[in-house]
Short mmCIF file of C-alpha atoms and ligand atoms in Angstrom, two decimals:
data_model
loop_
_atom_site.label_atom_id
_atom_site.label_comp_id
_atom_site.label_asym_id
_atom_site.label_seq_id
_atom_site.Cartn_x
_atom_site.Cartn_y
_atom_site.Cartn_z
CA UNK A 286 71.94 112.99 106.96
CA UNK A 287 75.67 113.00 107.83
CA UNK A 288 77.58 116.16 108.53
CA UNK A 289 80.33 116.87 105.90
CA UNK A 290 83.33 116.52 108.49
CA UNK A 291 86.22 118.10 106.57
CA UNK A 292 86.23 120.80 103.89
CA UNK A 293 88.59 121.26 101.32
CA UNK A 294 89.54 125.25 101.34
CA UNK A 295 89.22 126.81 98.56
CA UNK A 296 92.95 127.64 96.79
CA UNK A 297 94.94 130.10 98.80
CA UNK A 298 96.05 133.24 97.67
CA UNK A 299 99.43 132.29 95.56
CA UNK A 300 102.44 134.66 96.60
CA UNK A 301 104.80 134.45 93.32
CA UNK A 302 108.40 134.26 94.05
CA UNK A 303 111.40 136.06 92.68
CA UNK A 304 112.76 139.86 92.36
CA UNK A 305 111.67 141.90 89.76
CA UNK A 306 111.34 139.59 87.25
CA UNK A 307 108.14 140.62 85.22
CA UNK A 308 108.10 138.35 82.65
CA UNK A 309 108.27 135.25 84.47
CA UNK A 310 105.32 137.05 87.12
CA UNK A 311 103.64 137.02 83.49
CA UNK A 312 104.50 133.61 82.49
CA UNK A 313 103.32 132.07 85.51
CA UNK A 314 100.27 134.02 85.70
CA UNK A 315 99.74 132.49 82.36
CA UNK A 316 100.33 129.19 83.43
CA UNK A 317 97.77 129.37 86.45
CA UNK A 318 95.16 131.31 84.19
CA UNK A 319 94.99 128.08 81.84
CA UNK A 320 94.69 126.08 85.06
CA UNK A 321 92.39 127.87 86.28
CA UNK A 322 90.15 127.45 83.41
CA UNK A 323 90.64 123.27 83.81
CA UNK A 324 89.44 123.69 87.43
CA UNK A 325 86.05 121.64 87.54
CA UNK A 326 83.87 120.96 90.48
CA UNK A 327 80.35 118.85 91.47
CA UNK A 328 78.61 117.84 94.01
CA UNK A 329 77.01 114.82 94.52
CA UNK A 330 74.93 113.06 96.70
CA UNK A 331 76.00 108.70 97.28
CA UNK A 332 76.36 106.35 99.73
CA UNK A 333 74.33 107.80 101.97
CA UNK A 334 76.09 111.24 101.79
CA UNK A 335 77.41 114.41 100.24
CA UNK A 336 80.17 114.58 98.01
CA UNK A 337 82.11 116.75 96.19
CA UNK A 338 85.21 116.65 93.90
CA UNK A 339 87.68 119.22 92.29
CA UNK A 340 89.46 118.47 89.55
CA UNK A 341 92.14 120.24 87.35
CA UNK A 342 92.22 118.65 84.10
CA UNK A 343 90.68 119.95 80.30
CA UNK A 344 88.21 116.67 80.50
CA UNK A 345 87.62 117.25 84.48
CA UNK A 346 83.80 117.13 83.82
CA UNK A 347 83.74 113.63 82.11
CA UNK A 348 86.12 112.38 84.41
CA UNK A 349 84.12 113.47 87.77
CA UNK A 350 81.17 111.64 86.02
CA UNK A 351 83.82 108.77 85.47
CA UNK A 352 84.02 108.56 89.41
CA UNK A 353 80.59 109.29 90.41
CA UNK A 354 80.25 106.18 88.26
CA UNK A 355 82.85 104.04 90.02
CA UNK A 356 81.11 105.35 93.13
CA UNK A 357 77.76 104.20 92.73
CA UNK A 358 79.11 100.55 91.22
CA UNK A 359 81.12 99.81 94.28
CA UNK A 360 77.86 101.09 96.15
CA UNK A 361 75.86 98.56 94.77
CA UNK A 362 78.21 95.41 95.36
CA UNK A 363 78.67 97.26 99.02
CA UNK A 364 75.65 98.75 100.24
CA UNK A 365 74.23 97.04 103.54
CA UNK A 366 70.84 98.86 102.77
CA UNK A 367 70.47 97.77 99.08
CA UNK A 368 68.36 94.62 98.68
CA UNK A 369 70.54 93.52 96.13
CA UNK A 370 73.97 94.35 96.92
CA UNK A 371 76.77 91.17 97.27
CA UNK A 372 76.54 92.44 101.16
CA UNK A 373 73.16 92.15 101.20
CA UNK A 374 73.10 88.98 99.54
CA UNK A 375 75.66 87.58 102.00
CA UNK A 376 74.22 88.76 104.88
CA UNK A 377 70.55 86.56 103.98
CA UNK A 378 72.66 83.69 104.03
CA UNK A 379 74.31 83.77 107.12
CA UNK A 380 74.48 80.20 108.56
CA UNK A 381 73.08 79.04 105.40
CA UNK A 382 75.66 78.78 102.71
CA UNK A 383 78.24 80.73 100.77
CA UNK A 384 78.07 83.47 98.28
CA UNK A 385 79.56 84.14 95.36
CA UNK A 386 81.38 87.83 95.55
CA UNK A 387 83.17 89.57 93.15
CA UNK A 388 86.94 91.26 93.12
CA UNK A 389 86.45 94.26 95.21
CA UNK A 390 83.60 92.48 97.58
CA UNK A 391 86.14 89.90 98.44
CA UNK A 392 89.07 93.11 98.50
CA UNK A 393 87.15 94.56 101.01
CA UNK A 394 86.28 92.27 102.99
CA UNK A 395 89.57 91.10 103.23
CA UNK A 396 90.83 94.14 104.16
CA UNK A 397 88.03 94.69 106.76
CA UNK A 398 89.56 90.97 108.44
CA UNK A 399 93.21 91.98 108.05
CA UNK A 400 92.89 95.61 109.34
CA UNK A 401 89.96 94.49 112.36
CA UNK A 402 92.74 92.02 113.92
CA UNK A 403 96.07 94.54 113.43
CA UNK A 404 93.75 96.90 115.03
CA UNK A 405 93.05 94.20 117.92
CA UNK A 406 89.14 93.75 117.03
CA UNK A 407 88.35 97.89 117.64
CA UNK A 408 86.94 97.60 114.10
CA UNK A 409 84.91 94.96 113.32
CA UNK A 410 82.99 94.50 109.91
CA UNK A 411 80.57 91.94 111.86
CA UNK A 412 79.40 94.71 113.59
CA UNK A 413 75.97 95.21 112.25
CA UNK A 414 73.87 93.31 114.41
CA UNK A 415 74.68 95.61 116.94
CA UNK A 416 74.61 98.59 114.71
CA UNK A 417 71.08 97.95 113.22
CA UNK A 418 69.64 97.31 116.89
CA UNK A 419 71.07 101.13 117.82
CA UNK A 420 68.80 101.60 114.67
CA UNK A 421 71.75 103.40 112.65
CA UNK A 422 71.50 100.91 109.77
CA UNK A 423 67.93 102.24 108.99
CA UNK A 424 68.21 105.87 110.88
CA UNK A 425 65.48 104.39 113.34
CA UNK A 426 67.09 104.81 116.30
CA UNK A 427 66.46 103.45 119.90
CA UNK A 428 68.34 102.32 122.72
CA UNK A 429 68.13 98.06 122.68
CA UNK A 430 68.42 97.06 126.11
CA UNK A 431 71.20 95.38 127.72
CA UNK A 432 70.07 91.39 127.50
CA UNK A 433 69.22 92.39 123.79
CA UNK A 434 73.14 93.50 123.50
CA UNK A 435 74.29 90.70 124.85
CA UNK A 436 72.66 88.14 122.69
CA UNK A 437 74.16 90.20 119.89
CA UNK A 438 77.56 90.03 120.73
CA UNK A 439 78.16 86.80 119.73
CA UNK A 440 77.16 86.99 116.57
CA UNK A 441 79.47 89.70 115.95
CA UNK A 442 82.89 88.36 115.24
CA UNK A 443 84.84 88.79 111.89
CA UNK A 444 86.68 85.77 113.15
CA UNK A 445 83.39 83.96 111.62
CA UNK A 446 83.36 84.86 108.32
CA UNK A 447 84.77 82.19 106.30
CA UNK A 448 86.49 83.68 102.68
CA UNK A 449 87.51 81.08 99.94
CA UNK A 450 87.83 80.66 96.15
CA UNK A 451 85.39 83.77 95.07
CA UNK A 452 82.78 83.01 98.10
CA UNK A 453 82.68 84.33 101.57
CA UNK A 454 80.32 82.83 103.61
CA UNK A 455 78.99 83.95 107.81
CA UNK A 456 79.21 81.03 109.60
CA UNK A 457 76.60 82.02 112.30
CA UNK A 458 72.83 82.49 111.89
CA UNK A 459 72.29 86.21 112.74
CA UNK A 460 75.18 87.47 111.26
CA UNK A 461 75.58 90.34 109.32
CA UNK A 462 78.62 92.46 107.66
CA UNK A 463 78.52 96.69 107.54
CA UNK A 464 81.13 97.74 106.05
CA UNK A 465 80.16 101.29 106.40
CA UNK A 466 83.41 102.14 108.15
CA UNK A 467 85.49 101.27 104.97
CA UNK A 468 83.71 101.81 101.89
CA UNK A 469 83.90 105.35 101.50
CA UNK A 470 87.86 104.78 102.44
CA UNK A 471 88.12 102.06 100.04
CA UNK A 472 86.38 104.16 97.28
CA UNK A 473 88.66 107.19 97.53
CA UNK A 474 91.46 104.70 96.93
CA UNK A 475 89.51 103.66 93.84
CA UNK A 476 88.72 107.00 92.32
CA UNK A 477 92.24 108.48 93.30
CA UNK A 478 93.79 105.19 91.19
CA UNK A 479 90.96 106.20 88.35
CA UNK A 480 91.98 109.88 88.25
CA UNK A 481 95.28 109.28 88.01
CA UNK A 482 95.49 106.93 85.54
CA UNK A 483 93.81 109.56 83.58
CA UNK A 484 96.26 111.58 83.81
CA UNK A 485 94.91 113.84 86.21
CA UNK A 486 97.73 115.40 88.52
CA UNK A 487 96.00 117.79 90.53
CA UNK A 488 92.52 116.75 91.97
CA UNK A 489 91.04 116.83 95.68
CA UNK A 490 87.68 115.16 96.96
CA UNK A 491 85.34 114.53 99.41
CA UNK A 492 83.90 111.21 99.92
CA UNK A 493 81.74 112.26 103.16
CA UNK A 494 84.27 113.94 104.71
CA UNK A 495 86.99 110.98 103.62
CA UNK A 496 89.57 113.54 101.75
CA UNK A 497 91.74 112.79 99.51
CA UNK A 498 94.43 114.87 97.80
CA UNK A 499 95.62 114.06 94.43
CA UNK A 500 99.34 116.20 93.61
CA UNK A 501 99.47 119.87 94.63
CA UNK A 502 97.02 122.82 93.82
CA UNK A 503 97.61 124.70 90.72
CA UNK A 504 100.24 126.73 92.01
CA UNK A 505 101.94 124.04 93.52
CA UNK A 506 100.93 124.02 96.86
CA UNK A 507 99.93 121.46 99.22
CA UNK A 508 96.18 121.13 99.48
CA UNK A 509 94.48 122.38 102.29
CA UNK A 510 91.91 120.15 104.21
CA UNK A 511 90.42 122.19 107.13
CA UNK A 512 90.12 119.93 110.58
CA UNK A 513 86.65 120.28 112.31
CA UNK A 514 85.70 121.62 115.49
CA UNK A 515 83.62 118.72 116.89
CA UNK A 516 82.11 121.48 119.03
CA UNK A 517 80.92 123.60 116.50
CA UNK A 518 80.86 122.00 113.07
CA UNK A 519 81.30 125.22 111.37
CA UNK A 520 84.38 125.80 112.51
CA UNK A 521 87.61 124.48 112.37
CA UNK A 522 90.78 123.50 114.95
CA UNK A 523 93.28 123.97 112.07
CA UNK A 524 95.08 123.11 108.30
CA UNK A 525 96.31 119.85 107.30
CA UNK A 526 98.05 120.41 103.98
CA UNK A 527 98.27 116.88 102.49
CA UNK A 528 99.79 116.05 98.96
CA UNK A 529 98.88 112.30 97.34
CA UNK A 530 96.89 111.51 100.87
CA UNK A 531 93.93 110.87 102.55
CA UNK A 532 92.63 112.55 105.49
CA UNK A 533 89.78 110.93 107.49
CA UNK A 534 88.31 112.30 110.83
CA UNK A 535 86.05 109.79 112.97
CA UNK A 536 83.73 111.49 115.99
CA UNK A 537 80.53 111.01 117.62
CA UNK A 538 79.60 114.46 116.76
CA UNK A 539 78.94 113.52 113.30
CA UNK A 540 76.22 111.02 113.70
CA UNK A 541 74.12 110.51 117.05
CA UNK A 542 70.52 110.65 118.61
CA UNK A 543 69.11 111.78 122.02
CA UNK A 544 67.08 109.77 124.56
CA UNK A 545 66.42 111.48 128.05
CA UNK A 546 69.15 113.64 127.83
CA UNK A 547 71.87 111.40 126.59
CA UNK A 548 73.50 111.19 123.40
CA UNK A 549 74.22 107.76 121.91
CA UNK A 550 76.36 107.97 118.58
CA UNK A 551 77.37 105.87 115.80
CA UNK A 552 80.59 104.32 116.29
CA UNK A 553 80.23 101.41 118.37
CA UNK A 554 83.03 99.58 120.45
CA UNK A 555 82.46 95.91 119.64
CA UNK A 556 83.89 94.76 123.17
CA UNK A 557 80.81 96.23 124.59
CA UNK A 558 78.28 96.95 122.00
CA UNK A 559 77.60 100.28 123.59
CA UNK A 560 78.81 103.77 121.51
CA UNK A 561 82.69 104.13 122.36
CA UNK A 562 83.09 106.32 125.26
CA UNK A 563 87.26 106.74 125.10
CA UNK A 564 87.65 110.25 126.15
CA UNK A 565 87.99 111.24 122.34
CA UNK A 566 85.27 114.00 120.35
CA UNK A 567 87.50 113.21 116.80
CA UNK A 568 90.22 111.17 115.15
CA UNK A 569 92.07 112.45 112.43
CA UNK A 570 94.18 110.03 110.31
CA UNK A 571 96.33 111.14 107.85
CA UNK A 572 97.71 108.70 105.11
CA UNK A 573 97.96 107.39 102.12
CA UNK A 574 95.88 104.96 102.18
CA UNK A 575 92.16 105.87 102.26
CA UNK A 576 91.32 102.38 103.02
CA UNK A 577 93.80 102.33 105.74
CA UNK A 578 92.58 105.76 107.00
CA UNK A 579 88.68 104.99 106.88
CA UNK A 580 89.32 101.88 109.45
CA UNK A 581 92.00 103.75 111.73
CA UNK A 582 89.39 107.14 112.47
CA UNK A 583 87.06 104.98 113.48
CA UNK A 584 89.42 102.20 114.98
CA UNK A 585 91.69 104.67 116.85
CA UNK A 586 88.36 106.56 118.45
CA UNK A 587 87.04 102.90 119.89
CA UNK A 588 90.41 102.53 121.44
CA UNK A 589 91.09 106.19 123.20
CA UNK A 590 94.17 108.55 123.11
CA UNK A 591 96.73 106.09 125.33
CA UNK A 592 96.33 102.99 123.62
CA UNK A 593 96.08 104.52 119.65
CA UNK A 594 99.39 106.58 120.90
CA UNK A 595 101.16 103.48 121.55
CA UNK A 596 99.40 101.88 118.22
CA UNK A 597 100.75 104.78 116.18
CA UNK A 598 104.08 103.74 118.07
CA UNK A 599 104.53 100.59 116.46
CA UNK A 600 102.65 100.90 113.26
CA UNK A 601 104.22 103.70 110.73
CA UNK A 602 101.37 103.44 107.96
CA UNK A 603 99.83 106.65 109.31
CA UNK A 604 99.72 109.84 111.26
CA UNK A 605 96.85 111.24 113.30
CA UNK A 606 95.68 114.01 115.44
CA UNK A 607 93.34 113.30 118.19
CA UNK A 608 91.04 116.02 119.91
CA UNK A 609 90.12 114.99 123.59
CA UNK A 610 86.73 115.60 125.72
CA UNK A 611 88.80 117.94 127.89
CA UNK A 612 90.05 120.15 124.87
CA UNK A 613 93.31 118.99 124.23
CA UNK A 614 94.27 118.61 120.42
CA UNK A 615 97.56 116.12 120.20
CA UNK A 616 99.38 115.62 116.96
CA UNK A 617 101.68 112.80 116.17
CA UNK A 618 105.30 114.16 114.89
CA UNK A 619 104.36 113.34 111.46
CA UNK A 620 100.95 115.10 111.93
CA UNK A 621 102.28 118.06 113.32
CA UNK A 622 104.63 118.55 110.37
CA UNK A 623 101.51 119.21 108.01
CA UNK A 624 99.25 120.82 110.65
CA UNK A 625 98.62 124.53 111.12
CA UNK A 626 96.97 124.68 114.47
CA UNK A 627 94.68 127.48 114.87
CA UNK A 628 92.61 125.90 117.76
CA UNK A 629 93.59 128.58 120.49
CA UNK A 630 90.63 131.08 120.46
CA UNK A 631 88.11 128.47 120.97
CA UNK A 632 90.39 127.10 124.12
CA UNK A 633 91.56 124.51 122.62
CA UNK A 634 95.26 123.05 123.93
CA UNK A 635 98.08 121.34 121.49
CA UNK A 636 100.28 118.71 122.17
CA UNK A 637 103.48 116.96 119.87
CA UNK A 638 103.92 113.25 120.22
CA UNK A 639 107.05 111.70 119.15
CA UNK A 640 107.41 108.38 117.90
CA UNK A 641 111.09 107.68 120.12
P1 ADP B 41 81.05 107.39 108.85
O1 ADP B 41 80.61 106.14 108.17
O2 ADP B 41 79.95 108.18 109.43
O3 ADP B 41 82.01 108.18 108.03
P2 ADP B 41 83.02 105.96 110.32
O4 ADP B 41 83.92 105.84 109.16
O5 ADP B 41 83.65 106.31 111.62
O6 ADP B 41 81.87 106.97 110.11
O7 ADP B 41 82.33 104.54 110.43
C1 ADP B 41 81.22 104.35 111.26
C2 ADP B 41 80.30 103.38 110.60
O8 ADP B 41 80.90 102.08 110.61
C3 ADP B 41 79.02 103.23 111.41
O9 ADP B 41 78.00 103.99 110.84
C4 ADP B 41 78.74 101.75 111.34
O10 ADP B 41 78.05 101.44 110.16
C5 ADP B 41 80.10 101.14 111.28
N1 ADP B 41 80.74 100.92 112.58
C6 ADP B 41 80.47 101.46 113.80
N2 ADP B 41 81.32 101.03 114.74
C7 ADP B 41 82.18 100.20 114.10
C8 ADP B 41 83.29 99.41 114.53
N3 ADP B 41 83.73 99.41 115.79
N4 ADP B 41 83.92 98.66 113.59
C9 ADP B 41 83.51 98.65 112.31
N5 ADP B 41 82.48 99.35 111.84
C10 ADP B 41 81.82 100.13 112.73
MG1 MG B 42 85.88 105.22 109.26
#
């Protein structure tokens, strides 16, 4: 069971504006009051983790049932666990022959292809080999040994997956695609575009800790999305207030197992098939792409502060806010401008990066 990494705050207190002008205190009271009274929330549990939703609309109950729905579709086209999922499907037929996938199979794992080489090969959707011998794919872990590793490697290169005409097809006996790393991303995206072509203009959810923030709260406010302590998962660093964006924090401190004193987590860097060990405890990315976001967390913690800095540099897509083993949190500029940092008690350091 996955920790929830980021949790929406509940609305902040709402400081009305203006002189002494009762009436229009009244009127807007009014205004939230019927707002108020649209507010609808749930909880549910899907791909392989908690999730809840808040929406402001007069139909927000059918229309959370609306995404749950979308949810648990693009789950079972997605799912690397489910027997019958396209992935699953594809993944049998590795160096045997090509599959037929539908519209968002083949979305995703284009995008999976596109983002894996802007991001230099830190993200790789061929990963799972590797993953599944760490025993993460079926929460039986172990630690494989070394020869084991490198066998695996090899078979673990997006550059092998073949896409064409409605089929994609894994060139390489052995090979598998997770696309764990991008699903929940890709999903938010989905339900966000759902929602809003509903009409809904004020909505935030939680995909697993993938965030996204549909318009303003009801008094017009930015929502508030609180940014973990990877220390102490019940607290927080700080306050990104986001408005249509997704906020998506990657860390080793939200999936891992012991063996003689060492902890071994989840996200793996595919140069080395060993659990990413780049100085980082989180990545935060903040955009508005949830796709986009998903890849980057995990990306960005594979590659370590210095070289995502200089990523960040030249790619504008995003802003992020890394928190480092020694206790440093750095924001980029555009971070910064929608972070409260309120790291300081727990001796935690912040740091501005600008993009010139
Ligand atoms: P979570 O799925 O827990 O939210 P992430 O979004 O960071 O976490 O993605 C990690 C998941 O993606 C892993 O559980 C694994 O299935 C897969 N994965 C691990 N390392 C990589 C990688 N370097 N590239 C692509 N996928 C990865
Ligand atoms: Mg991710």
């Amino acid at each position: 069971m996955k920790w929830r990494k980021i949790i929406p705050l509940g609305l902040a207190c709402c400081l009305l504006l203006g002189g002494c002008a009762e009436q229009r205190e009244q009127a807007q009271q009014m205004l939230e009051n019927s707002k108020m009274k649209n507010r609808h929330e749930a909880t549910t549990f899907a791909m392989d983790t908690v999730m809840t939703f808040t929406v402001i609309h007069e139909d927000g109950e059918e229309l959370i049932i609306d995404a749950e729905q979308e949810i648990r579709r693009l789950e079972n086209l997605l799912s690397v666990t489910l027997e019958n999922s396209e992935i699953s499907k594809l993944n049998a037929a590795a160096g045997k022959e090509p599959v037929a996938i539908s519209n968002d199979t083949m979305i995703l794992l284009n995008a999976g292809i596109n983002l894996g080489a802007l991001v230099g090969g830190a993200f790789d959707i061929a990963i799972s080999p590797v993953v599944k011998a760490w025993g993460f794919t079926e929460e039986e872990h172990r630690v494989p040994t070394k020869e084991e590793l490198a066998a695996l490697l090899p078979l673990t290169d997006f550059e092998d997956i073949i896409l064409e005409k409605g089929t994609a097809f894994l060139q390489k006996e052995g090979m598998a695609v997770d696309l764990g790393g991008i699903t929940k991303g890709y999903a938010s995206d989905e339900v966000a575009f759902l929602l809003k072509g509903k009409g809904v203009s004020s909505a935030i959810f939680s995909l697993g800790g993938n965030v996204y923030g549909i318009g303003t709260k009801h008094d017009g406010e930015k929502w508030e999305v609180a940014l973990a302590n990877p220390l102490d998962v019940n607290d927080y660093c700080g306050i990104i207030s986001v408005e249509n964006q997704a906020v998506v924090t990657s860390g080793g401190y939200q999936r891992y197992f012991e063996e003689n004193g060492k902890k071994y987590h989840h996200i793996i860097d595919p140069k080395t098939g060993y659990p990413a060990e780049s100085g980082l405890l989180s990545v935060t990315i903040i955009s508005e792409s949830g796709t986009e976001a998903d890849v980057l967390s995990t990306a960005l913690y594979v590659m370590g502060l210095e070289k995502a800095l200089d990523f960040w540099k030249e790619n504008d897509m995003f802003e992020a806010i890394f928190i480092t083993e020694e206790g440093e949190v750095v924001a980029t500029e555009g971070a910064d401008a929608c972070f409260a940092f309120e790291g300081r008690d727990n001796d935690f350091t912040y740091r501005v990066v600008e993009r010139g």
